[in-house]
Coordinates of C-alpha atoms in Angstrom, one line a residue:
Chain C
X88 CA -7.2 -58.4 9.2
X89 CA -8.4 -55.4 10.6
X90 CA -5.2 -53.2 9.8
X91 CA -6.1 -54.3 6.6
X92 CA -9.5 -53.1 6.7
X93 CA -8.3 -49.9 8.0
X94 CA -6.1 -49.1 5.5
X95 CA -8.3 -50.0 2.9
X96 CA -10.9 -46.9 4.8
X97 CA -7.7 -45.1 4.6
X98 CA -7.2 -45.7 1.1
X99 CA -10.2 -44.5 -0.1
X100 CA -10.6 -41.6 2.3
X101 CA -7.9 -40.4 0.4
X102 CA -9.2 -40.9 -3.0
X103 CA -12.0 -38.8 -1.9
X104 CA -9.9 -36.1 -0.6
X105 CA -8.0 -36.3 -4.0
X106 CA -11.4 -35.8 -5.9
X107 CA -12.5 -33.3 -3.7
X108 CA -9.0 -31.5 -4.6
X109 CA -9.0 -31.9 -8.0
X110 CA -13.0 -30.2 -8.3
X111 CA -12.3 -27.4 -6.5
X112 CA -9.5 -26.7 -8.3
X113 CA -11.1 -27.4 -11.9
X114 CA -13.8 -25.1 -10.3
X115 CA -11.4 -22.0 -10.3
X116 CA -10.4 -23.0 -14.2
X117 CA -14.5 -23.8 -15.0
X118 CA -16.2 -20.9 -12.8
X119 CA -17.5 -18.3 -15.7
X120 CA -14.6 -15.0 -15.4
X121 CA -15.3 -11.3 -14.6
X122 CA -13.6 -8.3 -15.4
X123 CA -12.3 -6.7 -12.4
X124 CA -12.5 -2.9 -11.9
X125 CA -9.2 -1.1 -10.9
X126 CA -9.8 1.3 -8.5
X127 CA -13.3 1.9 -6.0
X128 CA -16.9 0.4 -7.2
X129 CA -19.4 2.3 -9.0
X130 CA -21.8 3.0 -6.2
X131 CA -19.0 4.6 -4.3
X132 CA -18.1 6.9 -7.0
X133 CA -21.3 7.8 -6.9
X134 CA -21.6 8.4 -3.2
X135 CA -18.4 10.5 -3.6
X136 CA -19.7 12.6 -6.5
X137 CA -22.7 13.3 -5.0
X138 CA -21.2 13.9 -1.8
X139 CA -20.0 18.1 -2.3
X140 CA -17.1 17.7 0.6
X141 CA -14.6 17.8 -2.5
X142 CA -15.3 21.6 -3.1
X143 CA -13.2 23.9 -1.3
X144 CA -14.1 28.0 -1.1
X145 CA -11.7 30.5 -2.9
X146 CA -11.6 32.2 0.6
X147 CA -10.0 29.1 2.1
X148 CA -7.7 28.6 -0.4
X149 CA -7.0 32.4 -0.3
X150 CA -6.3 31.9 3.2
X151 CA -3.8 29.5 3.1
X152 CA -1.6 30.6 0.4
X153 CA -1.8 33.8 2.7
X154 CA -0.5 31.9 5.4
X155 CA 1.9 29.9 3.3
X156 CA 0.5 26.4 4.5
X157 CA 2.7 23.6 3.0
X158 CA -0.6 21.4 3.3
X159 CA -1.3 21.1 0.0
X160 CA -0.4 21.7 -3.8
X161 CA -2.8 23.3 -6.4
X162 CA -3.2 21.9 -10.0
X163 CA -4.3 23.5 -13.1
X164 CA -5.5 21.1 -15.1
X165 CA -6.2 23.8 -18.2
X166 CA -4.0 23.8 -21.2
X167 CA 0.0 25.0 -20.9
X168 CA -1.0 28.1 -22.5
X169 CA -3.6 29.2 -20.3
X170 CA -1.7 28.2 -17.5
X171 CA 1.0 30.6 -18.7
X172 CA -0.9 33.2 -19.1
X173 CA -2.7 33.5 -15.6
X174 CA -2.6 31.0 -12.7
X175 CA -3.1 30.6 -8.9
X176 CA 0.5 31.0 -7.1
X177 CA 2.7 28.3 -6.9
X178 CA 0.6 26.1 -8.9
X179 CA 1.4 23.2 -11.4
X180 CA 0.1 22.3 -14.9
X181 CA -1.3 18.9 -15.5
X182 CA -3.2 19.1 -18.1
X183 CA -6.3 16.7 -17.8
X184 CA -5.0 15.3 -21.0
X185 CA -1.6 14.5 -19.5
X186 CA -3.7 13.8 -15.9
X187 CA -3.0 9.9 -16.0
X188 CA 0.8 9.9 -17.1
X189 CA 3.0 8.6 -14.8
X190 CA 4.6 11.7 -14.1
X191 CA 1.4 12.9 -13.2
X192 CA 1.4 10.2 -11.0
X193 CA 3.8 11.6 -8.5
X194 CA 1.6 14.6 -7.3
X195 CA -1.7 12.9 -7.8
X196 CA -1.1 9.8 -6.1
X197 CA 0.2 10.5 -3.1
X198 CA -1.0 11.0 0.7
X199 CA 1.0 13.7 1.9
X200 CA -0.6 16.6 0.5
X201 CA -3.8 17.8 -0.3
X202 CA -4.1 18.0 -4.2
X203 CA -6.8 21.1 -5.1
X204 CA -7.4 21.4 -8.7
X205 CA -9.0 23.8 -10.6
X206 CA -9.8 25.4 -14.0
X207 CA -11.2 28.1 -15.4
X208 CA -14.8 27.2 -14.0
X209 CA -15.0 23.9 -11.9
X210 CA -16.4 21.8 -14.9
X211 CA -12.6 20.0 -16.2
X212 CA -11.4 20.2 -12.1
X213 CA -14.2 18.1 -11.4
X214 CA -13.1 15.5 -14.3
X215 CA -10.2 15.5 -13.6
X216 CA -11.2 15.0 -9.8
X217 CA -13.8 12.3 -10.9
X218 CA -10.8 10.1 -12.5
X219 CA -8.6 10.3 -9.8
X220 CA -11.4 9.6 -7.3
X221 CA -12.1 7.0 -9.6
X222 CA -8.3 5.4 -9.5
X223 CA -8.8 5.6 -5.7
X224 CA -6.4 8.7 -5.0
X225 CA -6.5 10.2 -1.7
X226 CA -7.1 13.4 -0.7
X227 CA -8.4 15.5 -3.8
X228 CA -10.6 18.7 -3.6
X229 CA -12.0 20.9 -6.2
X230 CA -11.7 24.8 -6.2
X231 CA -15.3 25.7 -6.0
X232 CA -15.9 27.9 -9.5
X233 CA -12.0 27.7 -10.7
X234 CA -10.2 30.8 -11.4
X235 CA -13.5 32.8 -12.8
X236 CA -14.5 32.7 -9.4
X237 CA -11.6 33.5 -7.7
X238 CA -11.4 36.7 -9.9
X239 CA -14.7 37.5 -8.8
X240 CA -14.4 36.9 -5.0
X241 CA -10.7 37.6 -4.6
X242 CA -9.3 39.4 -6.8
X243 CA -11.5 41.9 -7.4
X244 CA -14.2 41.5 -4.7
X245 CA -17.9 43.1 -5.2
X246 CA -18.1 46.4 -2.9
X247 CA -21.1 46.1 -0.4
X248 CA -23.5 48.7 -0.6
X249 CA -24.6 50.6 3.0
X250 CA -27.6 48.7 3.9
X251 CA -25.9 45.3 3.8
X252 CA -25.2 43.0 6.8
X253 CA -22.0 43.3 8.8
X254 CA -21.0 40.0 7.9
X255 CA -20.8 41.5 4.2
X256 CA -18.6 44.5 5.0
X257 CA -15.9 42.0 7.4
X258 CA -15.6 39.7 4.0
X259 CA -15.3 42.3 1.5
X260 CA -12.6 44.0 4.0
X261 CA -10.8 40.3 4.2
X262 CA -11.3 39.6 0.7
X263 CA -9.6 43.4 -0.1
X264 CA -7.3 42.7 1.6
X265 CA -6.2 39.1 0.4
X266 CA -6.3 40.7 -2.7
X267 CA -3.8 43.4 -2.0
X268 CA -1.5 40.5 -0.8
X269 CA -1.8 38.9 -4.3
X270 CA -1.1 42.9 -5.6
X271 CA -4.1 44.6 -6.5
X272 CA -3.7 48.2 -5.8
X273 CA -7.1 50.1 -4.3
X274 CA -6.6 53.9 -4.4
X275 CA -7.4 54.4 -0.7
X276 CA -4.7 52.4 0.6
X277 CA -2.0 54.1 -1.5
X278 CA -0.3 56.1 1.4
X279 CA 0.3 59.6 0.7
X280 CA 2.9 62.2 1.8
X281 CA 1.6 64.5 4.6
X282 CA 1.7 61.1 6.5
X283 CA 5.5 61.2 6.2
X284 CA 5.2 64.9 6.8
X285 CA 4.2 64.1 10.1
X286 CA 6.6 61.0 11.2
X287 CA 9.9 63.4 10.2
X288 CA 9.0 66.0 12.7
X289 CA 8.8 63.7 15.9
X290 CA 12.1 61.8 14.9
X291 CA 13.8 65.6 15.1
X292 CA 12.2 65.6 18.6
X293 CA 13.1 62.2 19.7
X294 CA 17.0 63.3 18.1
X295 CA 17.2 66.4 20.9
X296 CA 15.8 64.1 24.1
X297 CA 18.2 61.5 23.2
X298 CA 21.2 63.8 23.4
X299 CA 19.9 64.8 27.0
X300 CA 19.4 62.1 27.9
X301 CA 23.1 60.7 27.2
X302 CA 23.8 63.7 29.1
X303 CA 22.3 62.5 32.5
X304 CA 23.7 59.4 31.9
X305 CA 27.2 60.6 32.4
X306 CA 26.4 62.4 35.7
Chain J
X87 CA -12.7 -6.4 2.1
X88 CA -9.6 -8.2 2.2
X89 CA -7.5 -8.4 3.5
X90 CA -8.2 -7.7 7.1
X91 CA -4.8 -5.4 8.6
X92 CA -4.1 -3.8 4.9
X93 CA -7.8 -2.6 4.8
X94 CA -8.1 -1.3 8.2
X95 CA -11.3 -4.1 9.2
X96 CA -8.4 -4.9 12.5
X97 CA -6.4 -2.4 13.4
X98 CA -2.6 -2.4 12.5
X99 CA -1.5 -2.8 16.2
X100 CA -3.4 -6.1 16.0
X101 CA -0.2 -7.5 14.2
X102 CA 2.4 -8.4 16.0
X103 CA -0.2 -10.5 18.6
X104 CA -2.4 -12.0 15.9
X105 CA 1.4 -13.5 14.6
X106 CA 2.2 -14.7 18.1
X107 CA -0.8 -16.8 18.1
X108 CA -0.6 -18.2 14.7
X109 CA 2.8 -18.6 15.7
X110 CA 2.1 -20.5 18.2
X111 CA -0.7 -22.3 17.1
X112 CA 2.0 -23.5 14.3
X113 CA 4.7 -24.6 16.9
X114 CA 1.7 -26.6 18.7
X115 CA 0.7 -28.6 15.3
X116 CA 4.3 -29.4 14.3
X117 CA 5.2 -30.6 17.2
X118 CA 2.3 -32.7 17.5
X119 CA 2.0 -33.8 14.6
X120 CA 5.6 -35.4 15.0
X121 CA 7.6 -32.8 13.0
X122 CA 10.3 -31.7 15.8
X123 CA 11.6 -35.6 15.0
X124 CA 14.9 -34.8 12.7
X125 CA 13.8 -38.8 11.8
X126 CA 10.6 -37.5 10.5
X127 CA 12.6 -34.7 7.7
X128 CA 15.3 -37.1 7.0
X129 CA 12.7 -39.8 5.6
X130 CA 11.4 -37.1 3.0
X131 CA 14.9 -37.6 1.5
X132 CA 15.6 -41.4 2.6
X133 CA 12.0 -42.3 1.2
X134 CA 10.4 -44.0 4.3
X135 CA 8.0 -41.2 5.6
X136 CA 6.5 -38.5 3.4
X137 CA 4.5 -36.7 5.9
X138 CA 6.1 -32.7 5.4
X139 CA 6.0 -33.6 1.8
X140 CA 2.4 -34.4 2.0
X141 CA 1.8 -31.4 4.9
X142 CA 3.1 -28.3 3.1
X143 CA 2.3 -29.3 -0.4
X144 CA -1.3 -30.1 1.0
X145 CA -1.2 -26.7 2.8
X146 CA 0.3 -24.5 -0.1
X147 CA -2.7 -25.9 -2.1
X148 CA -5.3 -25.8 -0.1
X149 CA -4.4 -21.8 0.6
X150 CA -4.3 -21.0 -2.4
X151 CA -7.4 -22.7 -4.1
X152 CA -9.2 -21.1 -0.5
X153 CA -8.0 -17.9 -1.6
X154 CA -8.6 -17.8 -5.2
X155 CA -12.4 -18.9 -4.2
X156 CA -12.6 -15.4 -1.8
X157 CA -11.2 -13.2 -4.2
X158 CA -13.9 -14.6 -6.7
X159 CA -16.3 -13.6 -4.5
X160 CA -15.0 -10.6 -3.7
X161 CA -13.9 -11.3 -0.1
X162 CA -10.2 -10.6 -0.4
X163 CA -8.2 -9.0 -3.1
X164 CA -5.8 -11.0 -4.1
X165 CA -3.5 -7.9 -5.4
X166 CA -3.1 -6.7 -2.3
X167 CA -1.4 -9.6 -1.1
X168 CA 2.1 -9.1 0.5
X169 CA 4.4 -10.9 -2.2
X170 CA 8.0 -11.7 -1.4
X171 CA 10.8 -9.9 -3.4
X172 CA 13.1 -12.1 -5.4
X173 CA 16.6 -11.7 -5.4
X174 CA 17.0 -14.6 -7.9
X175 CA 20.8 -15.6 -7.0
X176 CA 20.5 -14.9 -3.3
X177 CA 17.6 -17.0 -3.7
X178 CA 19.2 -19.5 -5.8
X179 CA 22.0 -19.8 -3.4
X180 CA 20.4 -19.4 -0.1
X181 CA 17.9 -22.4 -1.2
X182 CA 21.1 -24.6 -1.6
X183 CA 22.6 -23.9 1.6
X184 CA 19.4 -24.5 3.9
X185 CA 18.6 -27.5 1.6
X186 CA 22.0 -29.0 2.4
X187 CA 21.1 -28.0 6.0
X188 CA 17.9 -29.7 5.8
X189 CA 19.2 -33.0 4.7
X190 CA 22.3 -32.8 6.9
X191 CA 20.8 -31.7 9.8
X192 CA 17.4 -33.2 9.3
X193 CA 15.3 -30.1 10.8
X194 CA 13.7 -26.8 9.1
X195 CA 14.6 -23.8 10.8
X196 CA 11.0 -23.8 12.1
X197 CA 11.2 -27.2 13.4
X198 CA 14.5 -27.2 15.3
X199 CA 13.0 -24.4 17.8
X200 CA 10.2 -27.0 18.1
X201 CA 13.0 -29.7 19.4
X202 CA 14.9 -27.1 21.1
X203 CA 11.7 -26.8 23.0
X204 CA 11.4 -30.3 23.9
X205 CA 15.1 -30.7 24.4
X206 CA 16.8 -32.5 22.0
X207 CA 20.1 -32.2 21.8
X208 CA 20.8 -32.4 18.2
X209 CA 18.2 -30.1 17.6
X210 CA 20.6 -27.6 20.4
X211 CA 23.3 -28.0 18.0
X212 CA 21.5 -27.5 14.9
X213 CA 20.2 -24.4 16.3
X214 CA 23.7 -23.4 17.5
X215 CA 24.5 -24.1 13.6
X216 CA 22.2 -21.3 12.6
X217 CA 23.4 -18.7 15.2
X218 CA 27.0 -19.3 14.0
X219 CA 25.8 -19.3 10.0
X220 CA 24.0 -15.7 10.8
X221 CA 27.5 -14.8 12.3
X222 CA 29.5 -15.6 9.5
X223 CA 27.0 -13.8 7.1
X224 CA 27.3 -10.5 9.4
X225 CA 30.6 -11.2 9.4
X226 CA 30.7 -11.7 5.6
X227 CA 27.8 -9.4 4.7
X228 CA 30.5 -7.1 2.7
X229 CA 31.3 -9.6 0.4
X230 CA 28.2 -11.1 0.0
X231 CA 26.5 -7.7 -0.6
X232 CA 26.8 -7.4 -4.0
X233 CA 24.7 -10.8 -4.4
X234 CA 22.3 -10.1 -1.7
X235 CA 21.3 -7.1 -2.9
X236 CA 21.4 -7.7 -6.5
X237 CA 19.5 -9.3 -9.4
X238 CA 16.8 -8.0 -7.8
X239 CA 13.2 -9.0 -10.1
X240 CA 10.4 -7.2 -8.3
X241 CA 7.7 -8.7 -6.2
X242 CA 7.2 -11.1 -8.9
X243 CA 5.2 -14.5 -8.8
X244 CA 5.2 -17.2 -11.5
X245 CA 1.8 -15.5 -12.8
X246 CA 3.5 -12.3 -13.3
X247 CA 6.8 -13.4 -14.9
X248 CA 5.3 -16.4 -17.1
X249 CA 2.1 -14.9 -17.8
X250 CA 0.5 -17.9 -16.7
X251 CA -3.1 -18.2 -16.4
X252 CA -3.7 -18.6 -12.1
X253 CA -6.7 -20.9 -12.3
X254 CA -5.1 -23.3 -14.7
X255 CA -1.9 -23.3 -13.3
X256 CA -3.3 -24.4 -9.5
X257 CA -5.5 -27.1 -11.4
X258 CA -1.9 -28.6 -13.0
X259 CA -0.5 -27.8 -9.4
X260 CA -3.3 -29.7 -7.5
X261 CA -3.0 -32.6 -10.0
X262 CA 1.0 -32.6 -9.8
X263 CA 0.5 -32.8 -5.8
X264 CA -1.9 -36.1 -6.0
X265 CA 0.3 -37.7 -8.2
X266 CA 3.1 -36.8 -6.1
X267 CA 1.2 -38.0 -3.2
X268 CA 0.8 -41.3 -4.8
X269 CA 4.3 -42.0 -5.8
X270 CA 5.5 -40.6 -2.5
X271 CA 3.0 -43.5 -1.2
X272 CA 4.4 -46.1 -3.6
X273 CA 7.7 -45.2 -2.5
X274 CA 7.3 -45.7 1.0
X275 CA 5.6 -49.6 0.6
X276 CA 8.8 -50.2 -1.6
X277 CA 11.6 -48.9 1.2
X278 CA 12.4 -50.7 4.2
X279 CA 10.4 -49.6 7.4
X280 CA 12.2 -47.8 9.9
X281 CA 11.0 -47.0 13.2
X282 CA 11.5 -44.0 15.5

């Protein structure tokens, strides 16, 4: 009698169980849907594109291709024909048409390298930066003022007048410098002859010690 | 957020000891729940105890109605989710060789370690079954290469490949399981009563 009982409790325990089952699953089917955004949430894109970490200097990048650091990988995002026409060393052309191919892909997405882009000012490296930020990429920076401004600082630096601060006068002398490396020619660096003038005449010197010198040798 | 390892919330070297608890946590419940009893499997098949019928169909639905509700509300990400490649005919075949073993033997590989633990013997041999079945396959691996490796579909669920709507398809899966449950039930009242 009381097994009975029992399995009667039992009985409809499970019933209830069942039910319980069967609404939470017809909840799922019932509940109202949401689109889903790929990628990070609004608010953080805005914290990101607020945030000006992304830019980096055209000294910096200077720097490094100076050093040959295997960091990172620059992108022009400007048409092919611009691109062909002038671009930063060693960079690649993704147009920000082409910027969410698949191809394009490859070098975006990826977290080995640091990807810098940049255009002629920094208004299509930013978009382009905004959408990959946007598809969750890592590692993306933005040439601070594009390739207008890396005429201006690197390539052909602004000369410091006399009563400007040291500070002034040590980054126009790097900046000259970087841009002899990328071959800018100033005319007071071009060497000029009397310097070899004076080298040949200590070589015939060294020539005539050498020879007496292999002669105490031999004693 | 989710989930938790993927998205950094516990730290990646977490991983190996979090599994050593679950997995013993699992060991625990199967065994006391009756499960390291070859009896127990055997019934599934012999129709005089449905219990790992009713366990992992119960747990397979319960999991995934749990996390359907958290990626609703945003607490896991259901994408992100670690999804098994299928290698459909190494699958295919693989399924019909432990399923013989199941029957024959009357553990799961997960099970026998859980007799082995409380020493039964057939549950020694079974396990001594499996050793010498992943010996043969090293030995064999060359010629079962091509199969292993091939037909190879992805990370593909039923969603993906049938372009099934999730929510409706765990509704028609939660109802299949109750009605299971109650023939299952039926079943058993109908068959002769063994004990063990």
């Amino acid at each position: 009698m009381i097994k009975k009982q029992t399995a009667k409790i039992l009985a409809f325990r499970y019933k209830i169980l069942a039910l319980i089952l069967v609404i939470l699953a017809g909840g799922l089917v019932l509940l109202p849907k949401y689109q889903k955004n790929e990628g990070i949430k609004p608010e953080q894109l805005l914290a990101n594109a607020i945030s000006l970490e992304r830019y980096i200097a055209t000294d910096q990048i200077a720097h490094k291709l100076i050093n040959q650091d295997p960091s990172f990988i620059l992108v022009d995002v400007r048409e092919e024909a611009s691109f062909k026409k002038y671009s930063l060393p060693n960079a690649i052309n993704i147009p920000l048409k082409k910027i969410l191919d698949a191809e394009s892909g490859a070098f975006l997405n990826q977290n080995q390298f640091d990807v810098v882009f940049f255009s002629n000012d920094n208004f299509e490296a930013d978009q382009a930066w905004m959408l990959c930020n946007r598809l969750d990429y890592k590692n993306l920076r933005v040439l601070k003022g594009g390739i207008n401004s890396w005429f201006k600082t690197i390539i052909n630096p602004p000369k410091p007048t006399e009563d400007m601060p040291e500070e002034a006068h040590n980054l126009y002398t790097a900046r000259k410098a970087a841009s002899m490396f990328f071959g800018v020619a100033y005319p007071d660096q071009v060497q000029t002859d009397p310097l070899e003038k004076t080298q040949t005449a200590p070589k015939q010197i060294i020539t005539v010690k050498k020879k007496k010198k292999a002669a105490e040798g031999g004693c | 957020m989710g989930p938790l390892i993927p998205n950094h919330l516990i730290p990646i070297e977490w991983n190996s000891i979090i599994a050593i608890i679950i997995g013993i946590a699992f060991g625990f419940v199967l065994e006391a729940s009756g499960f390291s009893s070859s009896r127990k499997l055997a019934g599934v098949f012999y129709g005089y105890d449905f219990a790992v019928l009713k366990v992992f169909f119960t747990a397979a639905i319960v999991s995934v109605i749990g996390l359907y509700y958290m990626d609703y509300l945003g607490y896991l990400d259901i994408t992100q989710l670690y999804v098994h490649p299928t290698y459909l005919w190494a699958a295919i075949i693989g399924g019909v060789i432990m399923g013989v073993g199941f029957v024959a033997g009357g553990f799961c590989p997960g099970t026998s370690l859980c007799a082995v633990a409380i020493g039964k013997l057939d549950a020694w041999v079974y396990v001594g079954g499996i050793l010498l079945g992943i010996f043969m396959f090293s030995e064999l691996f060359n010629v079962i290469e091509p199969i292993y490796d091939g037909y190879f579909l992805g990370n593909i669920t039923l969603i993906d490949s049938f372009d099934w709507n999730p929510y409706w398809f765990i509704f028609i899966f939660s109802i299949i399981a109750i009605v299971a449950f109650a023939v299952a039930d039926m079943v058993r009242k109908k068959v002769k009563k063994v004990f063990y």
